[in-house]
mmCIF file of C-alpha atoms and ligand atoms in Angstrom:
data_model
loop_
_atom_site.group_PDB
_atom_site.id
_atom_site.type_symbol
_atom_site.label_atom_id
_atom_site.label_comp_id
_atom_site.label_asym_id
_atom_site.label_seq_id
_atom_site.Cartn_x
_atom_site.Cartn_y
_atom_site.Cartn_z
ATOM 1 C CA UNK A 548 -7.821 -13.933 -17.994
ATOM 2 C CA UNK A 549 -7.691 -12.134 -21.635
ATOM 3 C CA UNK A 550 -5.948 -9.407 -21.865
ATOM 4 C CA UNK A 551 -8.855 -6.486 -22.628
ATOM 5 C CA UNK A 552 -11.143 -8.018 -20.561
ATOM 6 C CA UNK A 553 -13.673 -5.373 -18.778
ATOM 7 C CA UNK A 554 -13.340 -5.225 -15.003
ATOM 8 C CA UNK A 555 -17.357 -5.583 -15.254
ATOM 9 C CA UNK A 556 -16.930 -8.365 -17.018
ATOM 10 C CA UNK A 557 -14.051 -9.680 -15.159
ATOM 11 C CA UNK A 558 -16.006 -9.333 -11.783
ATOM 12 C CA UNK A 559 -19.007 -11.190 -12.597
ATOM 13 C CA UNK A 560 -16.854 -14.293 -14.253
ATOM 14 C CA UNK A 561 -14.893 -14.065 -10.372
ATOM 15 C CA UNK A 562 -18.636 -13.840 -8.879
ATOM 16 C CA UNK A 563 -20.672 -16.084 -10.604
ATOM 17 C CA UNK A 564 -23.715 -16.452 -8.091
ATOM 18 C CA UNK A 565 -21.547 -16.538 -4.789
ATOM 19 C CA UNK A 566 -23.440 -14.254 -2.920
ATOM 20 C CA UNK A 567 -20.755 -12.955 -0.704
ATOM 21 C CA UNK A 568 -18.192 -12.663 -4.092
ATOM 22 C CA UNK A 569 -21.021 -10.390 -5.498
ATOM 23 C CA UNK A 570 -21.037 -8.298 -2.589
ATOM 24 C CA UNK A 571 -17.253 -8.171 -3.259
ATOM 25 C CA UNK A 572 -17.486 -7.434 -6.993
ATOM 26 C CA UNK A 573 -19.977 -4.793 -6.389
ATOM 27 C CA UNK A 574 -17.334 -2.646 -3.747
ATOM 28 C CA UNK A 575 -14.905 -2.799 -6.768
ATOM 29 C CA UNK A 576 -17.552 -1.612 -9.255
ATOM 30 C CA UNK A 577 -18.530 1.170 -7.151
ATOM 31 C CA UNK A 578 -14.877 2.108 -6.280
ATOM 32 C CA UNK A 579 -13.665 1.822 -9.952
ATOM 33 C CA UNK A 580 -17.109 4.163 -10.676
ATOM 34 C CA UNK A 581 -15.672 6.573 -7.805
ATOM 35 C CA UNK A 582 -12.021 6.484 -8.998
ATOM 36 C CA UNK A 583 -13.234 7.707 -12.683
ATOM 37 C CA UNK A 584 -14.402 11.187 -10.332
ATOM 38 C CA UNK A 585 -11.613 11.081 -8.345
ATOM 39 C CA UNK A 586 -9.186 10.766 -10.951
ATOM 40 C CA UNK A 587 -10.302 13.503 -12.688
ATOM 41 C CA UNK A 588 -10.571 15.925 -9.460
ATOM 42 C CA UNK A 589 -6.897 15.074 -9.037
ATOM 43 C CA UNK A 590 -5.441 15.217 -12.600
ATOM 44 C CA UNK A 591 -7.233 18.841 -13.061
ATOM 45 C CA UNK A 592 -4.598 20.208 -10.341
ATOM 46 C CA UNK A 593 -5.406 23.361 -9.621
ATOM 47 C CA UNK A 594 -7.652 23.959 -12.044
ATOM 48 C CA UNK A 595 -10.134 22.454 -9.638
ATOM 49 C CA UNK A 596 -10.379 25.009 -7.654
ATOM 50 C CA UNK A 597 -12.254 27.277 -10.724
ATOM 51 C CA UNK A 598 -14.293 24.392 -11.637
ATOM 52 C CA UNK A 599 -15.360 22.937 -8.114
ATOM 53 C CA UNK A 600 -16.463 25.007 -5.682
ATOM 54 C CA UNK A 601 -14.788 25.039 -2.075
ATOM 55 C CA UNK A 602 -11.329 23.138 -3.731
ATOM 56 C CA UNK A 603 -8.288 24.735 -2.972
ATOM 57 C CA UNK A 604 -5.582 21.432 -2.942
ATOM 58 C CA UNK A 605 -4.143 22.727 0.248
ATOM 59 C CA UNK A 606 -3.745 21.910 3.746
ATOM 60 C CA UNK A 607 -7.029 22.351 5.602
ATOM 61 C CA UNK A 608 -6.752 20.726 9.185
ATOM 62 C CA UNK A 609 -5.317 17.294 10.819
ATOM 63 C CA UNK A 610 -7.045 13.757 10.124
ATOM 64 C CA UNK A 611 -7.481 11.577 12.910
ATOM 65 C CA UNK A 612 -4.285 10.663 13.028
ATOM 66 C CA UNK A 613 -2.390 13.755 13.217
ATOM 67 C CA UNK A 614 -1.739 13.811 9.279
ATOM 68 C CA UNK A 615 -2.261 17.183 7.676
ATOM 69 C CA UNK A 616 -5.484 16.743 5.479
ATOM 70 C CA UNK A 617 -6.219 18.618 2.656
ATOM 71 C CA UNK A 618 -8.999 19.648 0.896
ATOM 72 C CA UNK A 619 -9.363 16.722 -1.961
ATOM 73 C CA UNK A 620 -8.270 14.379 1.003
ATOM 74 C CA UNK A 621 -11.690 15.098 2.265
ATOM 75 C CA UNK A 622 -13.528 15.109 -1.079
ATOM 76 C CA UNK A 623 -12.023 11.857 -2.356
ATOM 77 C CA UNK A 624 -13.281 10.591 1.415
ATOM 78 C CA UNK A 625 -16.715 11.956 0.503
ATOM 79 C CA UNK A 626 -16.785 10.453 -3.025
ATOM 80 C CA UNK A 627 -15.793 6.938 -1.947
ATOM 81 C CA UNK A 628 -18.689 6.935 0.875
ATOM 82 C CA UNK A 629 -21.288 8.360 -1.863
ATOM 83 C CA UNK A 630 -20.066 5.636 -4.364
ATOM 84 C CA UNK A 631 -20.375 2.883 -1.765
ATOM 85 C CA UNK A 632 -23.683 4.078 0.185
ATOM 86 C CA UNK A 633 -25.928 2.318 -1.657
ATOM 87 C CA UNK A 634 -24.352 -1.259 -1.047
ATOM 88 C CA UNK A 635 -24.455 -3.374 1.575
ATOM 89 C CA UNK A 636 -21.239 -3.211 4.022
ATOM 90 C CA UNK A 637 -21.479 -3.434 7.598
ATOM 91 C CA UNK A 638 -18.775 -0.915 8.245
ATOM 92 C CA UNK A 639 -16.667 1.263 6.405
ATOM 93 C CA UNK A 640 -13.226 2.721 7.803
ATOM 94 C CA UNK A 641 -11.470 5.690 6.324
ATOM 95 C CA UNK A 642 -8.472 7.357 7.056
ATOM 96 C CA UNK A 643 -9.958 10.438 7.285
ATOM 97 C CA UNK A 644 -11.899 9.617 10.260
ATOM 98 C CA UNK A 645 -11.260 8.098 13.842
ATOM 99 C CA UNK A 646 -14.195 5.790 14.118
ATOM 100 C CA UNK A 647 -15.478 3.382 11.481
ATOM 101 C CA UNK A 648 -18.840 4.302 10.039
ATOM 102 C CA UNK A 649 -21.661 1.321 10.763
ATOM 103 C CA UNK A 650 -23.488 0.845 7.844
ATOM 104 C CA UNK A 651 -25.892 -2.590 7.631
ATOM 105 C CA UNK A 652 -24.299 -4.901 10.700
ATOM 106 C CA UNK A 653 -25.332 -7.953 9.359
ATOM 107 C CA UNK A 654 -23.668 -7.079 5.743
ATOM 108 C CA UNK A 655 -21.003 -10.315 5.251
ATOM 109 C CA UNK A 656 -18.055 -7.458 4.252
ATOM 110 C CA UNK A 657 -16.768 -4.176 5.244
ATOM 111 C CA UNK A 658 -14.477 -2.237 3.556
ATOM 112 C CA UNK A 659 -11.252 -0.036 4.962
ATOM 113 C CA UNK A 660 -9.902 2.649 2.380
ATOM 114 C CA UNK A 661 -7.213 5.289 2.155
ATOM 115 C CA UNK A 662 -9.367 7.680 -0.188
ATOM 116 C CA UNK A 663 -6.202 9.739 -1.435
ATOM 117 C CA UNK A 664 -2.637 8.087 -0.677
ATOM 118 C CA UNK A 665 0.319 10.505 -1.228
ATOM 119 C CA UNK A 666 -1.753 13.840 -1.474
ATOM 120 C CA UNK A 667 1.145 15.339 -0.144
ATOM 121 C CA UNK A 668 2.471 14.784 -3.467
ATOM 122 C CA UNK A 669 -0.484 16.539 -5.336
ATOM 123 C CA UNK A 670 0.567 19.824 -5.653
ATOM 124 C CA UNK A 671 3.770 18.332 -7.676
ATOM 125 C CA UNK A 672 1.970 17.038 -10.217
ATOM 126 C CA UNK A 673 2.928 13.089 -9.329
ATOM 127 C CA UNK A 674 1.079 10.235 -8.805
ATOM 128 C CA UNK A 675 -1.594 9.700 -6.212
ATOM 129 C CA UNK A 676 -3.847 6.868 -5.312
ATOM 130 C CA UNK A 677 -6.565 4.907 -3.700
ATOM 131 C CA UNK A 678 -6.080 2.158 -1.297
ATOM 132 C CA UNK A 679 -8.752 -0.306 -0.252
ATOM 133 C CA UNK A 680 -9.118 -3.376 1.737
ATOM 134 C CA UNK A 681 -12.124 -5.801 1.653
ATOM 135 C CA UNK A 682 -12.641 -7.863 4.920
ATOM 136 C CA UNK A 683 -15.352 -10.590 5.785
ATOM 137 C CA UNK A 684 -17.590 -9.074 8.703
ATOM 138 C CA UNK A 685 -17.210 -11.006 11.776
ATOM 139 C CA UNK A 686 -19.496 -11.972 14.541
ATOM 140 C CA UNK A 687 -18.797 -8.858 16.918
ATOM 141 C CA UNK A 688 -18.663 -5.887 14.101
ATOM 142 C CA UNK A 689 -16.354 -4.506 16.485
ATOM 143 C CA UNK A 690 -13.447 -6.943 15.851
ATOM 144 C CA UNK A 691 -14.181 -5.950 12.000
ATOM 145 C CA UNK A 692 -10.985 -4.053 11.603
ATOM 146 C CA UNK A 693 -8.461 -6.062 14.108
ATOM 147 C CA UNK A 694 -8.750 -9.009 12.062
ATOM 148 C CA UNK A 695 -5.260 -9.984 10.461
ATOM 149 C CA UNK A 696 -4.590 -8.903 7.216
ATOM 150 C CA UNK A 697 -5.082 -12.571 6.044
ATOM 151 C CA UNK A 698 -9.008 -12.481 6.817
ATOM 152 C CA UNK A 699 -8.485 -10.098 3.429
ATOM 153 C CA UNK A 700 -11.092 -11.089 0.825
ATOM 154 C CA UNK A 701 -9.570 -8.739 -1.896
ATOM 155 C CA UNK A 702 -7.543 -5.599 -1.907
ATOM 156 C CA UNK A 703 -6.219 -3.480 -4.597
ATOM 157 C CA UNK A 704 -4.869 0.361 -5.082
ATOM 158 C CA UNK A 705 -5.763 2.669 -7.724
ATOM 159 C CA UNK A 706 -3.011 5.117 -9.403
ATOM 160 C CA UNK A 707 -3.981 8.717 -10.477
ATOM 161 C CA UNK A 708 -0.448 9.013 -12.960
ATOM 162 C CA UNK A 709 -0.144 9.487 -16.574
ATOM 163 C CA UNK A 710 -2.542 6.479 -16.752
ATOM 164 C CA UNK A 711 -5.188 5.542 -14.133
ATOM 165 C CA UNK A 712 -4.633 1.895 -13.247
ATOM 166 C CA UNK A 713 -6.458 -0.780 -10.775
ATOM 167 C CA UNK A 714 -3.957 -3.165 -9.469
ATOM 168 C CA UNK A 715 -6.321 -5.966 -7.954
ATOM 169 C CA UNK A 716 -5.733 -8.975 -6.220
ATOM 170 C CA UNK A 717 -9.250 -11.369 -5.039
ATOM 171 C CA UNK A 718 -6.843 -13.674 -3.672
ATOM 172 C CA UNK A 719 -5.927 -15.686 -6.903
ATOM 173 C CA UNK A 720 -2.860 -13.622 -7.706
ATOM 174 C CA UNK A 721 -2.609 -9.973 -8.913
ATOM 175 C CA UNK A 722 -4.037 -7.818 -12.583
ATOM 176 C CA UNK A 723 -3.423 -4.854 -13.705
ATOM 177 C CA UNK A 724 -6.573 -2.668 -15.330
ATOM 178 C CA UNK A 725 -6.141 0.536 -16.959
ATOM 179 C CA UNK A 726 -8.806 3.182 -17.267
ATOM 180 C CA UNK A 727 -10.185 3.496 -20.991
ATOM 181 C CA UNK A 728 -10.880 7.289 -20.943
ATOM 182 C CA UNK A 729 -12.907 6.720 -24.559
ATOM 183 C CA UNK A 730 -15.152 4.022 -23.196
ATOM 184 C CA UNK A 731 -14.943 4.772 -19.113
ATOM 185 C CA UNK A 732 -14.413 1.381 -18.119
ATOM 186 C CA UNK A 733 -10.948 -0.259 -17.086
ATOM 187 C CA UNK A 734 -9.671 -2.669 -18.767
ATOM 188 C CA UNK A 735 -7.499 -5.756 -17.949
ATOM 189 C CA UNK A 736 -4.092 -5.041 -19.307
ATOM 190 C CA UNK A 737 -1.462 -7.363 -17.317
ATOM 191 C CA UNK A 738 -3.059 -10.588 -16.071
ATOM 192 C CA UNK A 739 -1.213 -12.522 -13.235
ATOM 193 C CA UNK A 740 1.478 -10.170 -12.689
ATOM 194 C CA UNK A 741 4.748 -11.475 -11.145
ATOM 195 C CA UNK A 742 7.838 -10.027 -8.848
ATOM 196 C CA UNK A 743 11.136 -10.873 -9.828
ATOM 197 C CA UNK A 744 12.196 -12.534 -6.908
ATOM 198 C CA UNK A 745 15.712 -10.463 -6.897
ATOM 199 C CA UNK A 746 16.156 -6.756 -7.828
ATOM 200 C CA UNK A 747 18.470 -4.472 -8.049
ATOM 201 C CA UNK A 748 16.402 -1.327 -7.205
ATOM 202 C CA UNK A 749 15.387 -0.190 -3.679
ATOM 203 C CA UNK A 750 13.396 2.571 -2.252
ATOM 204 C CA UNK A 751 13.751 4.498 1.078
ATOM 205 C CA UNK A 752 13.235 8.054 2.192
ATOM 206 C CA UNK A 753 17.454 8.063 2.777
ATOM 207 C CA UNK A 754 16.683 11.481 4.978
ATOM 208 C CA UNK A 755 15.841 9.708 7.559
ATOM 209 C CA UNK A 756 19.065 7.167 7.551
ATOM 210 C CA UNK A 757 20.677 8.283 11.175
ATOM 211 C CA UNK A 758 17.102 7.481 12.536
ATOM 212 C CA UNK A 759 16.759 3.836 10.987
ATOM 213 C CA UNK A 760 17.773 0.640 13.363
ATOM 214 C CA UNK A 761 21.054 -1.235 12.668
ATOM 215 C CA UNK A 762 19.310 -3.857 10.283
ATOM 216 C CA UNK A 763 18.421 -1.029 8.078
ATOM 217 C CA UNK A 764 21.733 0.380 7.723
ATOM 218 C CA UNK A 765 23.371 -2.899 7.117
ATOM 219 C CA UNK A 766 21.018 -3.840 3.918
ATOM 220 C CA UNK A 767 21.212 -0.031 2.462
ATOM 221 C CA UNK A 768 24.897 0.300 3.548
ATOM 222 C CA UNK A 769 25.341 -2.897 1.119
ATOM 223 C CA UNK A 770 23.086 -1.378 -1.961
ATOM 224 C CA UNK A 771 25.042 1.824 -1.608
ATOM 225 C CA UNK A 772 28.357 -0.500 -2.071
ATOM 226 C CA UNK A 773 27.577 -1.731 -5.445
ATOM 227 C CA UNK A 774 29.969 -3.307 -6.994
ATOM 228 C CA UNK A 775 32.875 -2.512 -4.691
ATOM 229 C CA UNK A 776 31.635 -3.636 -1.793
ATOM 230 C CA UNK A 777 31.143 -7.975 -0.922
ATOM 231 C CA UNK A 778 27.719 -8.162 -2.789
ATOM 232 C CA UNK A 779 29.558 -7.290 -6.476
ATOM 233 C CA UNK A 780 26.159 -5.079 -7.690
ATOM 234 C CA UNK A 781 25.547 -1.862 -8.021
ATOM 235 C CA UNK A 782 21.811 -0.910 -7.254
ATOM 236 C CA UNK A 783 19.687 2.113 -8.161
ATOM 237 C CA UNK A 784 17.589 3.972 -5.857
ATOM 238 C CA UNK A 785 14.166 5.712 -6.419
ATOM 239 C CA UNK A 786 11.388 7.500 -3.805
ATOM 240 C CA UNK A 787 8.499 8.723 -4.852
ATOM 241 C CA UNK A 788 7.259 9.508 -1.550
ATOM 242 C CA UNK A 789 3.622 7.909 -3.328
ATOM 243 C CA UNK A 790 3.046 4.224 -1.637
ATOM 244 C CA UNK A 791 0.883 3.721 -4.463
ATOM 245 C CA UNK A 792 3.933 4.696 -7.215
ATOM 246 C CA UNK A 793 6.075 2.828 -5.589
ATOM 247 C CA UNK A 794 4.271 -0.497 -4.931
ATOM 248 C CA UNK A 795 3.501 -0.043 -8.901
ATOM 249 C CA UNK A 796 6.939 0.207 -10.049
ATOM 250 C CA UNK A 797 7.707 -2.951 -7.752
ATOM 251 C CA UNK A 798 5.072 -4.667 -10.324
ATOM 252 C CA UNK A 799 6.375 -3.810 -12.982
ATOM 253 C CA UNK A 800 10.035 -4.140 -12.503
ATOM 254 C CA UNK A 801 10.777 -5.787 -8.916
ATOM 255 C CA UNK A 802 12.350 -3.969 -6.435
ATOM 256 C CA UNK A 803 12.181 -3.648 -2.367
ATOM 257 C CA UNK A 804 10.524 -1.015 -0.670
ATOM 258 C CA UNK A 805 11.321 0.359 2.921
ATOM 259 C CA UNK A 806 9.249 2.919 5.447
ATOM 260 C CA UNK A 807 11.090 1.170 8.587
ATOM 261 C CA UNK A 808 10.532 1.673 12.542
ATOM 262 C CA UNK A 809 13.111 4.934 12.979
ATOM 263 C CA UNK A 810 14.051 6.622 16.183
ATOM 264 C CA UNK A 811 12.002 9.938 15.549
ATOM 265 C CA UNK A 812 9.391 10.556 17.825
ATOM 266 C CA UNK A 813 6.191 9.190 15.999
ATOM 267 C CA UNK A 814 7.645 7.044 14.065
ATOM 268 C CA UNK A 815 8.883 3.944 16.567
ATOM 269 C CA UNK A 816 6.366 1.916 14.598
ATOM 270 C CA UNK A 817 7.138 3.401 10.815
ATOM 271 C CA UNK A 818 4.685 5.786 9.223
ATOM 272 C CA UNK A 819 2.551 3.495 7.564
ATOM 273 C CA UNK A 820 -0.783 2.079 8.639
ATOM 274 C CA UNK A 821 -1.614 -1.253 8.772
ATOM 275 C CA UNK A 822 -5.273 -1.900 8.138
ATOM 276 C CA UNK A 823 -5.589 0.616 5.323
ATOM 277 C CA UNK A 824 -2.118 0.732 3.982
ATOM 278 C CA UNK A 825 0.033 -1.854 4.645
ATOM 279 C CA UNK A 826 -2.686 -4.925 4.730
ATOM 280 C CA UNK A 827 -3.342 -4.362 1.095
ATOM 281 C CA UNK A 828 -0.045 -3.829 0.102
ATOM 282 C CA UNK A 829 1.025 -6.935 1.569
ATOM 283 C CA UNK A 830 -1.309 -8.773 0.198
ATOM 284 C CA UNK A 831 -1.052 -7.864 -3.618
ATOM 285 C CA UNK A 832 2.879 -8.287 -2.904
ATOM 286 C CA UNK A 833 2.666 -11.722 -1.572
ATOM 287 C CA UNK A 834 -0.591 -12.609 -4.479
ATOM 288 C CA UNK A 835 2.485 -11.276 -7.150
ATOM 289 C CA UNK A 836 4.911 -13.968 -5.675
ATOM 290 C CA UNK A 837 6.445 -10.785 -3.523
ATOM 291 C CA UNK A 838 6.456 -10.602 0.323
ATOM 292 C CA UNK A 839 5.811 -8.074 3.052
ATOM 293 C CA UNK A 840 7.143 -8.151 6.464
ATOM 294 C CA UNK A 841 8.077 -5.494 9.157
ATOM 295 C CA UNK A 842 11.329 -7.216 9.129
ATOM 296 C CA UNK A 843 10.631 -9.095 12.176
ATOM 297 C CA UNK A 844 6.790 -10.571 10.898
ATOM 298 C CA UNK A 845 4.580 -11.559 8.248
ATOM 299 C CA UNK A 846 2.503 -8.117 7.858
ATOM 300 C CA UNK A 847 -0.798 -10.123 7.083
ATOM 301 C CA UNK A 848 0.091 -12.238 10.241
ATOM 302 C CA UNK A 849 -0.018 -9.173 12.464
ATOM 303 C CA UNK A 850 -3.743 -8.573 14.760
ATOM 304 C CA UNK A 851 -4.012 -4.868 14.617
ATOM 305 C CA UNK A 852 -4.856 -3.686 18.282
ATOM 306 C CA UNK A 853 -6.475 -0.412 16.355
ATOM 307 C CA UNK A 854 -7.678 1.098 13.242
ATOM 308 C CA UNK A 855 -4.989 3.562 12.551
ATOM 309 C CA UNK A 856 -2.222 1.598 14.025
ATOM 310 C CA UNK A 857 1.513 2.630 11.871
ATOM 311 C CA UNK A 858 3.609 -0.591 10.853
ATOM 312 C CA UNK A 859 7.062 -0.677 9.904
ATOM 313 C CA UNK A 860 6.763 -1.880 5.823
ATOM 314 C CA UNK A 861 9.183 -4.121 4.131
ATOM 315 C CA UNK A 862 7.928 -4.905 0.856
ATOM 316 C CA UNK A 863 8.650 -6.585 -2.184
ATOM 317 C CA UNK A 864 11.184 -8.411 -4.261
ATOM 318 C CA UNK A 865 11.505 -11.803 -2.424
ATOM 319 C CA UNK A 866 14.343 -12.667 -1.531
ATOM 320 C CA UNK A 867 15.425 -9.159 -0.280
ATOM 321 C CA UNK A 868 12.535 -9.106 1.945
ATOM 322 C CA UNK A 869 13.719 -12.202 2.828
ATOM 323 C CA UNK A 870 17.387 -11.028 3.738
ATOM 324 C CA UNK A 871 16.142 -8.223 5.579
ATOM 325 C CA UNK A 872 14.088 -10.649 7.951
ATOM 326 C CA UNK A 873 17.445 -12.450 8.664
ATOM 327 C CA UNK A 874 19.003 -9.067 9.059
ATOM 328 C CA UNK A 875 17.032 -8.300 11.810
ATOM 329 C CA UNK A 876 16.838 -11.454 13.418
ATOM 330 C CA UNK A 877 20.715 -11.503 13.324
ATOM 331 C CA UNK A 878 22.250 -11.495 16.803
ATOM 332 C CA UNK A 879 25.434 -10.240 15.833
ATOM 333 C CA UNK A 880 23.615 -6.991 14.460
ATOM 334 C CA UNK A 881 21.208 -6.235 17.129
ATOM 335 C CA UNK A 882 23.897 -6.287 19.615
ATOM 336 C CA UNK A 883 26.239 -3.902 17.719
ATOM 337 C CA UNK A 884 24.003 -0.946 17.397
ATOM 338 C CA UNK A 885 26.045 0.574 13.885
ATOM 339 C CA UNK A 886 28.533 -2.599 13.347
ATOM 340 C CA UNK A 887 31.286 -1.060 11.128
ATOM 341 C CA UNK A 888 31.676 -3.712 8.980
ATOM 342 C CA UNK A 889 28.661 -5.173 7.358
ATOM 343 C CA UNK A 890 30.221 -6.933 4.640
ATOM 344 C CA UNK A 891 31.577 -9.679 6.302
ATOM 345 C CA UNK A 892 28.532 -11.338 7.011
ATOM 346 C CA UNK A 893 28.397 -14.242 4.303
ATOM 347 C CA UNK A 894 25.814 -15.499 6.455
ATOM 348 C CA UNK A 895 23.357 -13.374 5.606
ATOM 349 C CA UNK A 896 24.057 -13.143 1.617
ATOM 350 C CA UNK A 897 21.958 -14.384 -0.983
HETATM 351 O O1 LIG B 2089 1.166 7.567 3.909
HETATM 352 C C1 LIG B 2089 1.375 8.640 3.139
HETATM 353 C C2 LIG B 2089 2.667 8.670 2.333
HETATM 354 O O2 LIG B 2089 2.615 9.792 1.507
HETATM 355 C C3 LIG B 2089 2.981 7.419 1.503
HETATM 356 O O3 LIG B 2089 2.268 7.416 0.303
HETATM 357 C C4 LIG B 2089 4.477 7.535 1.321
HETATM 358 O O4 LIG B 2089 5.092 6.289 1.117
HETATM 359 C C5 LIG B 2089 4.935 8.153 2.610
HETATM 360 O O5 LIG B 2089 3.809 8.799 3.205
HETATM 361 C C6 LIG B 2089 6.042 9.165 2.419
HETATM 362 O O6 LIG B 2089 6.553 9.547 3.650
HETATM 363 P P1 LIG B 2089 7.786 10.590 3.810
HETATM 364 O O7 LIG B 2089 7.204 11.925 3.443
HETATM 365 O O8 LIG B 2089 8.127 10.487 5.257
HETATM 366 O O9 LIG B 2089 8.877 10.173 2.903
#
């Protein structure tokens, strides 16, 4: 694809007259339309609040799932569903609400968003995002969401930072678009983005370290090494606390990202959710030549058993994904809850 190309443009060369690709081509349109609002809700800060009515930025309640919610959580929610009402999608699930909405049952896709990723973030002025999954509809509508991330048809995030980007994957690898303020319409500006397999960056909310299971401390116990420890590197460390930041840095310079399983109450399964969070993710990881895993499976193998189910999220470079699988499948290390010695497993090196 050329470099410049309109997303507009860009979805109706992917579409051609494949009816169910134009259904999925006309999601992105209306979410890229709904992004242009939402960016600019989010990158007026608290300014906002003087131009919108009822807009605040702060805490305002619980979603569903126990998170706290504010304010623009709710209106990015509300902007989404206006963008998307007038299309055909048999069901729509949010994270901001408990039950998917039903829209037209006999629509061929359905869509699962995260209308404001990080907003816990927003008040400090860093970047924020959109998260969306497109899935086919299947026979009982109620199965629509517990299909395995694979069923995916396309999935992509968009970042509210100094730029606002699409990253975009339709299953035939991974592009970048940037917003063009001047003509409101994104623009392709990386085409078939790639993941160095190997990287020498990793990010993990390190707070949490006496929580995280013996795997975990073995691979960051090695990054934290560097050069003086049996892997001969020093690494660099970066959290955002924004899934959205981070899985963009990891496209644009590699890296491995980490929210495991920990011992805190709530967080057996990790923090993230799977049909709206991690599904997508893994999916534009493993379109970039990346891979996602909860260190024990495939993330896009996994059948969620509900809509906001957490997942433990591995995600990434390759071949550290990779070494955390055999981390965790290691013997040796499950059986020694905090083995002292990590470095002397050759075994497990690559
Ligand atoms: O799911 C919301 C989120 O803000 C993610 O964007 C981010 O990766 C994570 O939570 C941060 O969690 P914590 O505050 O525990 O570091």
């Amino acid at each position: 694809m050329n470099p410049g190309l309109n997303l507009r443009q860009s979805m109706n060369d992917y579409a051609g007259t494949d009816p169910l690709r134009r259904a999925v081509g006309d999601v992105i349109g209306a979410l890229a339309h709904a992004s242009v609002e939402i960016s600019d809700l989010t990158g007026n800060g608290a300014l906002a609040g003087i131009t919108l009515a009822g807009i605040t930025g702060q805490a305002q309640g619980r979603n569903a799932d126990g998170d706290i919610q504010k304010d623009l959580d709710v209106r990015a929610d509300r902007i989404i569903r206006a963008a998307l009402e007038p299309l055909p999608i048999a069901a729509l699930a949010s994270e901001e609400a408990a039950e998917p909405e039903i829209g037209y049952p006999a629509a061929p896709i359905s869509v699962a968003i995260d209308p404001l990723d990080g907003s816990s973030n927003i008040d400090t002025n860093m970047s924020v995002g959109t998260i969306f999954s497109i899935l086919p509809t299947p026979r009982d509508i109620r199965a629509t969401f517990l299909q395995p991330g694979d069923a995916q048809l396309a999935a992509g995030f968009f970042v509210y930072g100094p730029q606002t980007s699409l990253v975009l994957t339709l299953g035939r690898g991974v592009d970048i678009f940037t917003l063009d303020r001047g003509e409101n319409a994104f623009k392709l500006i990386r085409p078939a983005v790639l993941i160095p397999p190997d990287t020498a960056e990793f990010a993990i909310n390190a707070s949490n370290q006496r929580h995280w299971e013996p795997p975990v401390q073995a691979f960051i116990e090695d990054c934290l090494a560097g050069t003086s420890g049996e892997r001969g590197k020093d690494f660099n460390m970066r959290w955002i606390g924004s899934l959205v930041a981070e899985a963009h840095r990891i496209l644009t310079r590699g890296g491995i990202f980490l929210y495991p399983a920990d011992a805190r109450e709530g967080y057996r399964d990790g923090r993230l959710r799977l049909v709206y969070e991690a599904n997508p993710m893994a999916f534009i990881m493993e379109q970039a030549g990346g891979a996602a895993s909860t260190g024990r499976q495939r993330i896009l193998d996994l059948t969620p058993a509900t809509l906001h189910q957490r997942v433990p999220l591995i995600m990434g470079s390759r071949n550290k994904v990779r070494r955390l699988d055999r981390l965790h499948m290691s013997p040796e290390i499950k059986s020694e809850p905090y083995p002292p010695l990590f470095a002397r497993r050759g075994l497990f090196r690559n």
